Amino acid sequence: MRIGVIGTGRIGTIHANTLSRHREVGSLIVTDANGARAQELAQRLGETAAPGVDEIFKWGVDAVVITTATSAHAELIGRAARSGLPVFCEKPIALDLNGTLHAIAEVETAGTVLQMGFQRRFDTGYAGAREAVRSGRLGRLHTVRALTSDQAPPPVEWLPLSGGLYRDTLIHDFDILRWVTGHEIVDVYAAGSDAGPPMFRAAGDVDTAAALLTLDDGTLATATATRLNGAGYDVRMELAGELDQVVVGLDDRTPIASTEPTGPPAADKPWTGFLERFGPAYEAELAAFIEVVRGERANPCDGREALQALRIAEACEVSRREHRAVRLAEIPGGASAAAF
């Protein structure tokens, strides 16, 4: 199997390393707007660098992995679909609903595959939570608490391109909330704070956000995120039911300290970022993509799943801006909700 990797930044380099080692992948063609960066990666892996995206399609590949800037995702997805190629793409498809819907339509018209990079679906902790919920171990689920806390802010020049804290960060929590519980979110009430560094205000973004979400069975969920968690990278999900409760992301590297005399000590080596925390999950999602391309399994996270997570993020942005509860039915694209 020959795979084209478009984008050799931080996540693209990690994906290229993973694919280059996979037993079913014979070779890679990598390309990037920064040609020298693509060339250096290709030489290090013993793979081929292409001078541009055109060559990825001209030279012939069996599948495409897209890890470019978000602004290029939708166009590249459409081009791959028109070429009859299966695609793995980092989230999101686009930062707006129209671009997302157009790219999904191109894939569905072509009858090709689009697998989205929501890596938490491949994390063993979240998989265990999903099993606990769906097996009935927790009884009726009544409360879910999700959080994502970055240790340090992203580069200032990247903030205006990110789509904001809801679309860039909390979108993972929205997706995994649906996946773990098996229920849709029907309304949200969201708030955000830009009281931190002024670069967030300059970008029209917030550094900290919170959302109260109601699921279609009445379960209440909260999702919070911040760019300024100096203790370390913290990603957790707590699920409480009438019979039991469980937590994802609580281990000896969780960056939290107890104030109780007999509580556990602070982590000696707290998680520093998402690439470290979810390393095995990133490898597992690409292994799944190869199986999808080979026809050995169904697509575990298609474009319509990504659309649903984006609709929730959009609803949160409306709620934050207008200071009101927002029903998901107000957000376009709901008629095409995915089954899961």
Short mmCIF file of C-alpha atoms in Angstrom, two decimals:
data_model
loop_
_atom_site.label_atom_id
_atom_site.label_comp_id
_atom_site.label_asym_id
_atom_site.label_seq_id
_atom_site.Cartn_x
_atom_site.Cartn_y
_atom_site.Cartn_z
CA MET A 1 0.00 0.00 0.00
CA ARG A 2 1.30 3.46 -0.93
CA ILE A 3 0.03 6.39 1.13
CA GLY A 4 0.35 10.10 0.51
CA VAL A 5 0.87 12.28 3.58
CA ILE A 6 -0.01 15.94 2.99
CA GLY A 7 1.43 18.09 5.75
CA THR A 8 4.61 17.32 7.71
CA GLY A 9 4.23 19.53 10.75
CA ARG A 10 4.08 18.13 14.27
CA ILE A 11 1.15 15.72 13.86
CA GLY A 12 2.00 14.93 10.24
CA THR A 13 5.50 13.87 11.25
CA ILE A 14 4.10 11.58 13.95
CA HIS A 15 1.60 10.03 11.53
CA ALA A 16 4.30 9.54 8.88
CA ASN A 17 6.51 7.78 11.42
CA THR A 18 3.63 5.48 12.40
CA LEU A 19 2.67 4.67 8.82
CA SER A 20 6.26 4.08 7.75
CA ARG A 21 6.53 1.32 10.36
CA HIS A 22 3.21 -0.36 9.53
CA ARG A 23 3.57 -3.78 7.95
CA GLU A 24 0.82 -3.13 5.39
CA VAL A 25 2.35 0.14 4.17
CA GLY A 26 4.92 -0.35 1.44
CA SER A 27 5.86 3.29 0.95
CA LEU A 28 4.95 6.90 1.63
CA ILE A 29 4.97 10.06 -0.43
CA VAL A 30 5.13 13.12 1.81
CA THR A 31 4.69 16.77 0.93
CA ASP A 32 4.39 20.09 2.71
CA ALA A 33 4.19 23.79 1.92
CA ASN A 34 7.62 23.85 3.56
CA GLY A 35 9.47 21.71 1.03
CA ALA A 36 12.65 21.45 3.09
CA ARG A 37 10.70 20.07 6.04
CA ALA A 38 9.08 17.39 3.87
CA GLN A 39 12.43 16.50 2.32
CA GLU A 40 14.09 16.14 5.72
CA LEU A 41 11.32 13.85 6.98
CA ALA A 42 11.41 11.72 3.84
CA GLN A 43 15.18 11.26 4.09
CA ARG A 44 14.97 10.32 7.74
CA LEU A 45 12.26 7.71 7.09
CA GLY A 46 13.63 6.43 3.80
CA GLU A 47 10.51 7.58 1.98
CA THR A 48 9.80 9.89 -0.99
CA ALA A 49 9.20 13.64 -0.81
CA ALA A 50 6.97 15.28 -3.43
CA PRO A 51 7.41 18.93 -4.44
CA GLY A 52 3.69 19.62 -4.04
CA VAL A 53 0.18 18.27 -3.63
CA ASP A 54 -0.27 17.77 -7.38
CA GLU A 55 2.44 15.12 -7.40
CA ILE A 56 0.72 13.17 -4.62
CA PHE A 57 -2.17 12.55 -7.00
CA LYS A 58 -0.12 12.26 -10.21
CA TRP A 59 2.40 9.77 -8.88
CA GLY A 60 -0.31 7.41 -7.66
CA VAL A 61 -1.25 6.50 -4.10
CA ASP A 62 -3.79 4.13 -2.55
CA ALA A 63 -4.91 6.53 0.19
CA VAL A 64 -4.26 10.04 1.51
CA VAL A 65 -3.59 11.30 5.03
CA ILE A 66 -4.28 15.03 5.49
CA THR A 67 -2.50 16.86 8.31
CA THR A 68 -2.24 20.36 6.84
CA ALA A 69 -3.58 23.60 8.26
CA THR A 70 -7.35 23.38 8.76
CA SER A 71 -8.02 25.92 6.01
CA ALA A 72 -6.84 23.37 3.41
CA HIS A 73 -8.73 20.32 4.71
CA ALA A 74 -12.02 20.65 2.82
CA GLU A 75 -10.39 21.31 -0.55
CA LEU A 76 -8.01 18.37 -0.17
CA ILE A 77 -10.80 16.05 0.96
CA GLY A 78 -12.78 16.99 -2.14
CA ARG A 79 -9.80 16.47 -4.43
CA ALA A 80 -9.11 13.04 -2.97
CA ALA A 81 -12.78 12.10 -3.27
CA ARG A 82 -12.84 13.11 -6.94
CA SER A 83 -9.74 10.96 -7.42
CA GLY A 84 -11.49 7.98 -5.84
CA LEU A 85 -9.11 7.85 -2.88
CA PRO A 86 -9.90 7.04 0.76
CA VAL A 87 -8.87 9.82 3.14
CA PHE A 88 -7.82 10.11 6.76
CA CYS A 89 -8.07 13.74 7.89
CA GLU A 90 -7.25 15.44 11.16
CA LYS A 91 -10.19 17.28 12.66
CA PRO A 92 -11.98 19.41 11.74
CA ILE A 93 -13.15 19.08 8.14
CA ALA A 94 -13.54 22.87 8.09
CA LEU A 95 -14.08 25.66 10.59
CA ASP A 96 -17.56 26.41 9.19
CA LEU A 97 -20.64 24.34 8.57
CA ASN A 98 -20.94 25.14 4.85
CA GLY A 99 -17.40 23.98 4.12
CA THR A 100 -17.96 20.86 6.20
CA LEU A 101 -21.22 19.97 4.46
CA HIS A 102 -19.73 20.56 1.00
CA ALA A 103 -16.76 18.27 1.69
CA ILE A 104 -19.02 15.53 3.08
CA ALA A 105 -21.23 15.81 -0.01
CA GLU A 106 -18.20 15.36 -2.28
CA VAL A 107 -17.17 12.21 -0.41
CA GLU A 108 -20.67 10.76 -0.50
CA THR A 109 -21.13 11.58 -4.19
CA ALA A 110 -17.85 9.87 -5.01
CA GLY A 111 -18.64 6.90 -2.76
CA THR A 112 -15.23 7.10 -1.11
CA VAL A 113 -14.09 6.93 2.54
CA LEU A 114 -13.39 9.81 4.90
CA GLN A 115 -12.14 8.85 8.36
CA MET A 116 -11.73 11.71 10.82
CA GLY A 117 -8.98 12.00 13.41
CA PHE A 118 -10.84 11.93 16.71
CA GLN A 119 -8.18 9.88 18.48
CA ARG A 120 -9.92 9.66 21.84
CA ARG A 121 -12.21 7.00 20.36
CA PHE A 122 -9.11 4.77 20.26
CA ASP A 123 -7.94 5.46 23.82
CA THR A 124 -8.29 2.48 26.17
CA GLY A 125 -9.69 4.62 28.98
CA TYR A 126 -12.52 6.05 26.89
CA ALA A 127 -13.22 2.62 25.43
CA GLY A 128 -13.55 1.29 28.98
CA ALA A 129 -15.95 4.10 29.87
CA ARG A 130 -18.08 3.35 26.82
CA GLU A 131 -18.28 -0.31 27.84
CA ALA A 132 -19.18 0.63 31.44
CA VAL A 133 -22.04 2.82 30.23
CA ARG A 134 -23.40 0.51 27.59
CA SER A 135 -23.12 -2.68 29.65
CA GLY A 136 -25.37 -1.20 32.32
CA ARG A 137 -22.66 -1.28 34.99
CA LEU A 138 -23.34 2.34 35.97
CA GLY A 139 -27.11 2.01 35.91
CA ARG A 140 -28.96 5.07 34.66
CA LEU A 141 -26.37 7.66 33.78
CA HIS A 142 -27.23 11.02 35.34
CA THR A 143 -24.05 13.15 35.23
CA VAL A 144 -20.98 13.43 33.00
CA ARG A 145 -18.07 15.81 33.58
CA ALA A 146 -15.52 16.28 30.81
CA LEU A 147 -12.47 18.51 30.81
CA THR A 148 -9.51 19.36 28.62
CA SER A 149 -6.76 21.57 30.04
CA ASP A 150 -3.64 22.55 28.09
CA GLN A 151 -0.50 23.22 30.06
CA ALA A 152 0.54 26.25 28.01
CA PRO A 153 -1.06 28.51 25.40
CA PRO A 154 -0.53 27.87 21.67
CA PRO A 155 1.55 30.27 19.54
CA VAL A 156 -0.06 33.70 19.31
CA GLU A 157 -0.04 33.66 15.50
CA TRP A 158 -2.01 30.41 15.46
CA LEU A 159 -4.94 31.58 17.60
CA PRO A 160 -6.85 33.47 14.87
CA LEU A 161 -6.63 30.35 12.66
CA SER A 162 -7.74 27.85 15.30
CA GLY A 163 -11.49 28.43 15.17
CA GLY A 164 -11.61 29.17 18.88
CA LEU A 165 -11.56 27.08 22.03
CA TYR A 166 -14.89 25.32 21.36
CA ARG A 167 -14.08 24.29 17.77
CA ASP A 168 -10.43 23.49 18.36
CA THR A 169 -10.30 21.89 21.81
CA LEU A 170 -13.72 21.13 23.26
CA ILE A 171 -14.82 19.58 19.96
CA HIS A 172 -12.95 16.46 21.16
CA ASP A 173 -15.00 16.40 24.36
CA PHE A 174 -18.22 16.85 22.39
CA ASP A 175 -17.34 13.97 20.08
CA ILE A 176 -16.30 11.59 22.84
CA LEU A 177 -19.37 12.47 24.90
CA ARG A 178 -21.58 11.25 22.07
CA TRP A 179 -19.40 8.18 21.46
CA VAL A 180 -19.20 7.06 25.08
CA THR A 181 -22.85 7.62 26.01
CA GLY A 182 -24.54 6.74 22.71
CA HIS A 183 -26.78 9.80 23.03
CA GLU A 184 -27.13 13.10 21.21
CA ILE A 185 -26.80 16.53 22.78
CA VAL A 186 -30.02 18.50 22.42
CA ASP A 187 -29.18 21.86 24.00
CA VAL A 188 -26.23 23.79 25.40
CA TYR A 189 -25.50 26.78 27.59
CA ALA A 190 -21.94 28.04 27.29
CA ALA A 191 -19.71 30.75 28.72
CA GLY A 192 -16.12 31.80 28.23
CA SER A 193 -13.51 33.97 29.88
CA ASP A 194 -10.77 36.02 28.23
CA ALA A 195 -9.34 37.27 31.53
CA GLY A 196 -5.95 35.72 30.80
CA PRO A 197 -3.26 36.92 28.37
CA PRO A 198 -4.43 39.69 26.00
CA MET A 199 -3.60 37.62 22.89
CA PHE A 200 -6.88 35.73 23.37
CA ARG A 201 -8.94 38.91 23.36
CA ALA A 202 -7.02 40.14 20.32
CA ALA A 203 -7.94 36.95 18.48
CA GLY A 204 -11.61 37.16 19.50
CA ASP A 205 -11.15 33.96 21.50
CA VAL A 206 -11.31 32.91 25.15
CA ASP A 207 -8.66 31.17 27.24
CA THR A 208 -11.15 29.29 29.42
CA ALA A 209 -14.62 27.95 28.58
CA ALA A 210 -17.43 25.94 30.11
CA ALA A 211 -20.60 24.40 28.74
CA LEU A 212 -23.64 22.75 30.28
CA LEU A 213 -25.07 20.19 27.88
CA THR A 214 -28.31 18.21 28.03
CA LEU A 215 -28.46 14.81 26.35
CA ASP A 216 -31.54 13.44 24.65
CA ASP A 217 -32.23 11.07 27.58
CA GLY A 218 -32.01 13.84 30.18
CA THR A 219 -28.43 13.17 31.28
CA LEU A 220 -26.61 16.37 32.23
CA ALA A 221 -23.00 16.93 31.16
CA THR A 222 -20.47 19.65 31.70
CA ALA A 223 -17.45 20.28 29.50
CA THR A 224 -14.68 22.69 30.44
CA ALA A 225 -11.41 23.69 28.83
CA THR A 226 -8.51 26.05 29.40
CA ARG A 227 -5.26 26.97 27.67
CA LEU A 228 -3.57 27.89 30.97
CA ASN A 229 -3.26 24.83 33.23
CA GLY A 230 0.27 25.26 34.52
CA ALA A 231 0.23 21.99 36.47
CA GLY A 232 0.23 19.97 33.23
CA TYR A 233 -1.96 18.55 30.46
CA ASP A 234 -5.18 17.26 31.98
CA VAL A 235 -7.88 15.36 30.08
CA ARG A 236 -10.54 13.51 32.06
CA MET A 237 -14.13 12.33 31.89
CA GLU A 238 -16.16 11.37 34.95
CA LEU A 239 -19.38 9.39 34.47
CA ALA A 240 -21.78 8.95 37.37
CA GLY A 241 -24.78 6.64 37.38
CA GLU A 242 -27.29 5.36 39.89
CA LEU A 243 -25.20 2.21 40.49
CA ASP A 244 -21.57 3.22 40.03
CA GLN A 245 -19.21 5.85 38.67
CA VAL A 246 -15.97 5.76 36.69
CA VAL A 247 -13.33 8.20 35.54
CA VAL A 248 -11.14 8.35 32.43
CA GLY A 249 -7.70 9.94 32.64
CA LEU A 250 -6.96 9.45 36.33
CA ASP A 251 -3.52 7.88 36.77
CA ASP A 252 -0.11 8.57 38.29
CA ARG A 253 0.53 11.29 35.66
CA THR A 254 -2.69 13.25 36.16
CA PRO A 255 -1.61 16.81 37.07
CA ILE A 256 -3.74 17.26 40.17
CA ALA A 257 -2.90 17.27 43.87
CA SER A 258 -5.21 16.33 46.72
CA THR A 259 -5.57 18.62 49.72
CA GLU A 260 -6.69 15.70 51.90
CA PRO A 261 -4.18 14.37 54.46
CA THR A 262 -4.48 10.83 53.10
CA GLY A 263 -4.97 11.80 49.46
CA PRO A 264 -2.65 10.69 46.67
CA PRO A 265 0.51 12.76 46.07
CA ALA A 266 0.99 15.08 43.13
CA ALA A 267 2.26 13.45 39.94
CA ASP A 268 6.05 13.21 39.67
CA LYS A 269 5.89 13.42 35.88
CA PRO A 270 2.60 15.02 34.78
CA TRP A 271 1.43 14.82 31.18
CA THR A 272 2.77 17.71 29.12
CA GLY A 273 0.61 17.56 26.00
CA PHE A 274 -1.84 15.66 23.82
CA LEU A 275 0.79 13.95 21.65
CA GLU A 276 2.31 12.32 24.72
CA ARG A 277 -0.98 11.50 26.44
CA PHE A 278 -2.65 10.01 23.36
CA GLY A 279 0.36 8.48 21.59
CA PRO A 280 -1.06 4.91 21.50
CA ALA A 281 -4.46 6.23 20.38
CA TYR A 282 -2.91 8.06 17.42
CA GLU A 283 -1.25 4.82 16.32
CA ALA A 284 -4.48 2.85 16.76
CA GLU A 285 -6.58 5.24 14.66
CA LEU A 286 -4.14 4.93 11.73
CA ALA A 287 -4.09 1.16 12.07
CA ALA A 288 -7.87 1.29 11.86
CA PHE A 289 -7.67 3.48 8.74
CA ILE A 290 -5.46 0.94 7.01
CA GLU A 291 -7.99 -1.77 7.85
CA VAL A 292 -10.76 0.43 6.43
CA VAL A 293 -8.79 0.95 3.21
CA ARG A 294 -8.24 -2.80 2.94
CA GLY A 295 -11.96 -3.44 3.41
CA GLU A 296 -11.43 -5.24 6.71
CA ARG A 297 -13.60 -3.05 8.95
CA ALA A 298 -16.22 -0.32 8.84
CA ASN A 299 -15.26 3.33 9.09
CA PRO A 300 -15.04 4.11 12.85
CA CYS A 301 -15.49 7.89 12.54
CA ASP A 302 -16.81 9.32 9.30
CA GLY A 303 -17.44 12.90 8.21
CA ARG A 304 -20.95 13.04 9.62
CA GLU A 305 -19.64 12.22 13.08
CA ALA A 306 -17.30 15.18 12.74
CA LEU A 307 -20.21 17.32 11.58
CA GLN A 308 -22.15 16.54 14.74
CA ALA A 309 -19.25 17.56 16.98
CA LEU A 310 -18.85 20.80 15.01
CA ARG A 311 -22.59 21.57 15.34
CA ILE A 312 -22.25 21.32 19.12
CA ALA A 313 -19.23 23.63 19.05
CA GLU A 314 -21.18 26.08 16.88
CA ALA A 315 -24.09 26.00 19.32
CA CYS A 316 -21.69 26.78 22.17
CA GLU A 317 -20.27 29.76 20.27
CA VAL A 318 -23.78 31.12 19.70
CA SER A 319 -24.63 30.57 23.36
CA ARG A 320 -21.46 32.32 24.57
CA ARG A 321 -22.01 35.26 22.25
CA GLU A 322 -25.72 35.70 22.91
CA HIS A 323 -25.79 34.64 26.59
CA ARG A 324 -28.62 32.15 26.14
CA ALA A 325 -29.38 28.46 25.92
CA VAL A 326 -29.18 27.13 22.33
CA ARG A 327 -30.96 24.06 21.03
CA LEU A 328 -29.02 21.95 18.55
CA ALA A 329 -32.04 22.08 16.26
CA GLU A 330 -31.12 25.73 15.63
CA ILE A 331 -27.80 24.72 14.04
CA PRO A 332 -27.86 23.66 10.34
CA GLY A 333 -26.94 20.13 9.37
CA GLY A 334 -29.00 18.26 11.94
CA ALA A 335 -31.06 16.33 9.40
CA SER A 336 -27.92 14.43 8.46
CA ALA A 337 -27.06 13.25 11.96
CA ALA A 338 -25.00 10.08 12.01
CA ALA A 339 -26.03 6.80 13.59
CA PHE A 340 -23.59 5.38 16.10
#
